[in-house]
């Protein structure tokens, strides 16, 4: 685990003062820069040492055959893996005779700063070679939020104390050698030499020294062009040379630098890729992007970056008083979510964004369930773009449904391009809830934005096709209940069960929303073949939906029969046996009362209307001792529901676990990329937890209440074209409408109208039972100690 | 499908008069010879053409890594595959200038005869080369039932009509090239060049021309020696030469043969293998086996073979009057079962015996459930040997149980050597019923033989360790029911379900039998650590075992909740979509009322005491329209229960389907080997079906009753050291004690004592409701039409 102070506690900056080589891979994920189109891991400029070299382009992947010991009908033949593309961020340095490599010589000082207002990663190093030649290296790196195809590095070397001979090599490198990764099935399979060279060029005849490499992937047939171009400032005695090879472009700058003198290299990196466009078209596209970046210049890129972020934070910032770690972490989370989604533009947002190869670069349900709600209320166009990507995969989803013998659309459990890539169907295809999660995000987005164009173009079809899926997936039994059998809910320690409560409740909402929108848009619905009979059948199914409840215990069942199972033997399960899935067979996990991640508890957050307050408290108390949190998707949800049932300190603990997932490497796999959903979950635990925000079904409600350890929270929201600011103290909540028309809001169950005049309301005291226990050893961080 | 008359209808012989190259692979399985130690497919002597060349040794296998798209804890790393060993049966022939190959020239006549009394495969061919040279070739092949390591061929070529130059090449060949097999997951993966040469020798200095090849498998490290030795009779002008190479031993005989003259070659083939013994030891073992075979000579081997079979048939034969196809088929089935088990001797009996590579040569539960009961009552020592093999794998089974977090022993679902080799756990490891099936076979064998040594040495430990498994696998719920959750029963179209009725009933019997035997053998039980408390806990669990029943429908549930599921949409399932598992995802199969193979219906046969006659009839009628018989294990069981509930014509149809499974290639995979369990099932459908035999729990009972299409059945049984013959006519049954002490027998529910004096009893008329329907298109063969 990363120790507490690795990145300091500054509210807007992560500051690393010491380079720990054992944690290099984790820091590369944390310091990754992205705009949702390009992602660059925080690798050191000189390439070595590294944890995992990584440069990614959204949806640029290779296919690989999926092997099975015993195959079955419909098992996907091929997987999709994000691949490490041409690396444009390498700048090597020779100091007199010695390569600049911090593992040799003396590292006098090291600092890396991720500035969440500037959108830059700055590195400052003072180093002496083994021979005693001393340099100060400063590099500032950005991936432009305003110029989608562009990344840039401003690299400065200063000779400290004596005249030096310096050689800089600025490179673009394809097919980098990658380290062999762990055997953990969750870690992406490594793809070796995925890129086949198509062309390489370099020139410094006219304008800045440029090189370009064009490659194609072997199996998926995608074409990529990566180019670099430079602005060089340095001493008089300086020579440059540019070369290109199939897998390498290299600009070499040799200079004699006097003491205190510098060489400065501004490097612009352009990326373009296409599955269809010709080689000249892709080459021209990248060259054009570089030309535009040169025109803007380094300072211009910096200014644009800051302006973009200022606008974002204005509608998205969350202030936390009393817990500086959480303050930093929640901004860190928002920053990475913005990076993942800002310029994805009809491409998916992966579970790890573009920060690493974890989960093969796939997108799952947690994008819709955890990440998009944050974007909906902070940067709604990015949420719309991500849902438009889902909409673009409707054909694959329809084919998948047909293959499964179902109507409508069955979206892939894990994918990059839309095809199902899950190699273990009980925890893949069977997790149909992803379809209701997508539908929920669609409905929630409509509620948050009233985006009429999206409603017509995207929302209706997504809701209709998923409703059709549910209608064909479930069936009425003799008693008239509508039942959905043999599916897997969010909790992956149960699989292929009957009537998973989360699935049934989300399907119910899906069916109802589809019916409502089809009635609202009769012409468009008619074009999709929707009839009044079909709408009626959705409403009937929703009304008859079976919700499993154990009368004896007075709690809901995560799935039918769950509470009849034996409880997991927590007492005899050592802490070194977590996560359980790496130490126990699925067979045992599936047949016991043990919960990997919030499932029923998530249902209580997503469908607050389906439970009474008493049921929520009783369910929460029952499931809490069964939930081991072997998934990063759990703590935030448990935090939200802990807050709702009045367990405020526990909610604070869960908030911390979610918020610090990557900054503390809680699950020991931040090296593969940061956990977007958990980072989003820190926002959720604050806003939906301590803010008590519930939205998505027509009314915006808050039930704010703070734990002892937090003095004040202030968060900003965008909602239906408005900007809101809500400030929560121990006893009062202040509601402000910063922009837009008046609206109705519910505060602790009472509706009021918020106009330009801010409203301060009292917070009623919480009532709660005893703090529930977690399984032995599985309690979250204790923030109060 | 193989057309009706392919093998004639002679009662003791299969006769093939026409060579259909499209069915060559099927005929190779059907004409396979084996003694349970060596298995030789019915390949043509000259090797080409072939469907699948095959020579196998019981338990001689190679290991291969099992791949997973997404691995999980406890998934087996390695599989085991039976491999095609050194082929000793090849004899090539050159006729003047032309190789004898029936695809060229003219095939004047072809006959192959499998003689089930002689235990030989005889082939008689007359053929002319394209140049018109005509020969008559006769080969008689046997795999000795009395000399375990020996196979032999008596090969004669006669020059017909003119003098000819003949060259015979008698070979042993390792690493034969094998055809690429289908993509069906059930077909064994082909292993290329599995054998690494260690040594080769040949000599004709002293005695008969001999050659020997010694190889080792690459990964499993097993050593095999295969040798041949010859007796040659021929014309004066004849020359021989013997050679050996790493993968080839070859005896060449060149002869000038006058019209009507012959060359006769008797070839003895010896096999030996070991995982431990040194190379010289294995070489000596095989050489010694050949020396013994020479001493016995060809005629001696033939005589021994016939004597062995005479003794077998005396206690095993089943006569069927009125259905000649069934008469032939039931003897064919018994013959193959004897071949699979006769000399296995502490080695397993595989699903395909040693007749092909289907299912990778693995052994499953059906050996204990279908095959061993036949052997118990016909050749009991072979049944004991097979169970002793299971006993030898107890350590692997204990390790498997421990890995799963369970007590006792969990036997491998599929294996050659004892380790679990299942690559899809929902239809592998989760099918825990195999442990109760083994226990049932143990108890049934004890009941059938009163074998006290086996009881002490083998039975107690197997029963105790499996009882321990069940006790730890199940749990009591709050209502006090003992429940076994998340397991898979015999029907593989349901998987990982709660309280599968077959599993629960068989576990109940397992627990009770273990308790009884532990009490009977207190000292031995004490040495296994059994306490009175443990015994009591087994009895408690057995008594509290939960048996799912649907009160509304008045039928038992195959598993808890089964009758709440939607019925499979049989109407819209085309006949070309069977077997369903190749056309529909497991996901859909598992959540519908559709049954691959008898499950509850098998439970009614195996646990007749657990159901009332009314329940049996009602259950049978309910499940019959749901059962598609996509498994070869189903028809026989349905036949038995159809007979019990009075559906005698339907039972006859099922009997035919089971009996003709391979002779008609019902499932289109006889090419991979014959279906031992279905062949055993034909005996079961006759003896337990129309004989109504029930045994295994202390009393021997019959409820004989014939369908209209069968005039008389007569079967012989060995039971507790006795020999019995039961002859069933339309109205009476005749019970005869051929050998041994008097015993109590139940006839249609009434007990009588059978002494040396035979007893003839009346058969009460059957009462039955309307004939139940099968799913559309899935009715069995109609014998009455």
PDB file of N, CA and C in Angstrom, chain A residues 433-460:
ATOM      1  N   UNK A 433     -27.852  -7.195 -15.850  1.00  0.00           N
ATOM      2  CA  UNK A 433     -28.218  -5.900 -15.261  1.00  0.00           C
ATOM      3  C   UNK A 433     -27.553  -4.742 -15.984  1.00  0.00           C
ATOM      4  N   UNK A 434     -26.452  -5.017 -16.696  1.00  0.00           N
ATOM      5  CA  UNK A 434     -25.794  -3.916 -17.420  1.00  0.00           C
ATOM      6  C   UNK A 434     -26.793  -3.208 -18.337  1.00  0.00           C
ATOM      7  N   UNK A 435     -27.747  -3.944 -18.863  1.00  0.00           N
ATOM      8  CA  UNK A 435     -28.715  -3.327 -19.774  1.00  0.00           C
ATOM      9  C   UNK A 435     -29.634  -2.360 -19.044  1.00  0.00           C
ATOM     10  N   UNK A 436     -30.033  -2.737 -17.838  1.00  0.00           N
ATOM     11  CA  UNK A 436     -30.839  -1.816 -17.039  1.00  0.00           C
ATOM     12  C   UNK A 436     -29.992  -0.662 -16.527  1.00  0.00           C
ATOM     13  N   UNK A 437     -28.709  -0.906 -16.315  1.00  0.00           N
ATOM     14  CA  UNK A 437     -27.828   0.169 -15.865  1.00  0.00           C
ATOM     15  C   UNK A 437     -27.691   1.227 -16.956  1.00  0.00           C
ATOM     16  N   UNK A 438     -27.569   0.752 -18.185  1.00  0.00           N
ATOM     17  CA  UNK A 438     -27.501   1.694 -19.309  1.00  0.00           C
ATOM     18  C   UNK A 438     -28.820   2.476 -19.405  1.00  0.00           C
ATOM     19  N   UNK A 439     -29.926   1.754 -19.285  1.00  0.00           N
ATOM     20  CA  UNK A 439     -31.236   2.416 -19.352  1.00  0.00           C
ATOM     21  C   UNK A 439     -31.393   3.427 -18.215  1.00  0.00           C
ATOM     22  N   UNK A 440     -30.912   3.054 -17.041  1.00  0.00           N
ATOM     23  CA  UNK A 440     -31.004   3.963 -15.899  1.00  0.00           C
ATOM     24  C   UNK A 440     -30.192   5.224 -16.165  1.00  0.00           C
ATOM     25  N   UNK A 441     -28.996   5.054 -16.738  1.00  0.00           N
ATOM     26  CA  UNK A 441     -28.171   6.228 -17.028  1.00  0.00           C
ATOM     27  C   UNK A 441     -28.847   7.118 -18.068  1.00  0.00           C
ATOM     28  N   UNK A 442     -29.491   6.481 -19.017  1.00  0.00           N
ATOM     29  CA  UNK A 442     -30.215   7.236 -20.042  1.00  0.00           C
ATOM     30  C   UNK A 442     -31.334   8.070 -19.394  1.00  0.00           C
ATOM     31  N   UNK A 443     -32.123   7.434 -18.563  1.00  0.00           N
ATOM     32  CA  UNK A 443     -33.234   8.130 -17.910  1.00  0.00           C
ATOM     33  C   UNK A 443     -32.717   9.205 -16.962  1.00  0.00           C
ATOM     34  N   UNK A 444     -31.657   8.895 -16.270  1.00  0.00           N
ATOM     35  CA  UNK A 444     -31.066   9.836 -15.333  1.00  0.00           C
ATOM     36  C   UNK A 444     -30.498  11.051 -16.085  1.00  0.00           C
ATOM     37  N   UNK A 445     -29.881  10.767 -17.196  1.00  0.00           N
ATOM     38  CA  UNK A 445     -29.327  11.864 -17.994  1.00  0.00           C
ATOM     39  C   UNK A 445     -30.447  12.767 -18.520  1.00  0.00           C
ATOM     40  N   UNK A 446     -31.524  12.147 -18.993  1.00  0.00           N
ATOM     41  CA  UNK A 446     -32.665  12.954 -19.468  1.00  0.00           C
ATOM     42  C   UNK A 446     -33.206  13.807 -18.340  1.00  0.00           C
ATOM     43  N   UNK A 447     -33.313  13.226 -17.170  1.00  0.00           N
ATOM     44  CA  UNK A 447     -33.809  13.957 -16.010  1.00  0.00           C
ATOM     45  C   UNK A 447     -32.878  15.116 -15.662  1.00  0.00           C
ATOM     46  N   UNK A 448     -31.575  14.858 -15.798  1.00  0.00           N
ATOM     47  CA  UNK A 448     -30.601  15.880 -15.380  1.00  0.00           C
ATOM     48  C   UNK A 448     -30.458  16.989 -16.402  1.00  0.00           C
ATOM     49  N   UNK A 449     -30.797  16.706 -17.665  1.00  0.00           N
ATOM     50  CA  UNK A 449     -30.496  17.691 -18.719  1.00  0.00           C
ATOM     51  C   UNK A 449     -31.704  18.143 -19.522  1.00  0.00           C
ATOM     52  N   UNK A 450     -32.766  17.353 -19.548  1.00  0.00           N
ATOM     53  CA  UNK A 450     -33.892  17.615 -20.452  1.00  0.00           C
ATOM     54  C   UNK A 450     -33.412  17.814 -21.894  1.00  0.00           C
ATOM     55  N   UNK A 451     -32.492  16.955 -22.303  1.00  0.00           N
ATOM     56  CA  UNK A 451     -31.868  17.041 -23.632  1.00  0.00           C
ATOM     57  C   UNK A 451     -32.807  16.381 -24.649  1.00  0.00           C
ATOM     58  N   UNK A 452     -33.622  17.206 -25.303  1.00  0.00           N
ATOM     59  CA  UNK A 452     -34.690  16.680 -26.168  1.00  0.00           C
ATOM     60  C   UNK A 452     -34.142  15.961 -27.387  1.00  0.00           C
ATOM     61  N   UNK A 453     -33.027  16.459 -27.919  1.00  0.00           N
ATOM     62  CA  UNK A 453     -32.435  15.822 -29.083  1.00  0.00           C
ATOM     63  C   UNK A 453     -31.966  14.407 -28.729  1.00  0.00           C
ATOM     64  N   UNK A 454     -31.272  14.318 -27.598  1.00  0.00           N
ATOM     65  CA  UNK A 454     -30.802  13.021 -27.115  1.00  0.00           C
ATOM     66  C   UNK A 454     -31.985  12.095 -26.856  1.00  0.00           C
ATOM     67  N   UNK A 455     -33.034  12.641 -26.303  1.00  0.00           N
ATOM     68  CA  UNK A 455     -34.233  11.859 -25.996  1.00  0.00           C
ATOM     69  C   UNK A 455     -34.753  11.169 -27.251  1.00  0.00           C
ATOM     70  N   UNK A 456     -34.839  11.928 -28.320  1.00  0.00           N
ATOM     71  CA  UNK A 456     -35.350  11.387 -29.576  1.00  0.00           C
ATOM     72  C   UNK A 456     -34.354  10.481 -30.272  1.00  0.00           C
ATOM     73  N   UNK A 457     -33.078  10.922 -30.326  1.00  0.00           N
ATOM     74  CA  UNK A 457     -32.099  10.234 -31.162  1.00  0.00           C
ATOM     75  C   UNK A 457     -31.514   8.996 -30.491  1.00  0.00           C
ATOM     76  N   UNK A 458     -31.419   9.031 -29.188  1.00  0.00           N
ATOM     77  CA  UNK A 458     -30.659   8.000 -28.493  1.00  0.00           C
ATOM     78  C   UNK A 458     -31.494   7.297 -27.422  1.00  0.00           C
ATOM     79  N   UNK A 459     -32.132   8.110 -26.583  1.00  0.00           N
ATOM     80  CA  UNK A 459     -32.749   7.568 -25.381  1.00  0.00           C
ATOM     81  C   UNK A 459     -33.864   6.582 -25.708  1.00  0.00           C
ATOM     82  N   UNK A 460     -34.740   6.974 -26.598  1.00  0.00           N
ATOM     83  CA  UNK A 460     -35.909   6.129 -26.873  1.00  0.00           C
ATOM     84  C   UNK A 460     -35.484   4.739 -27.345  1.00  0.00           C
TER      85      UNK A 460
END
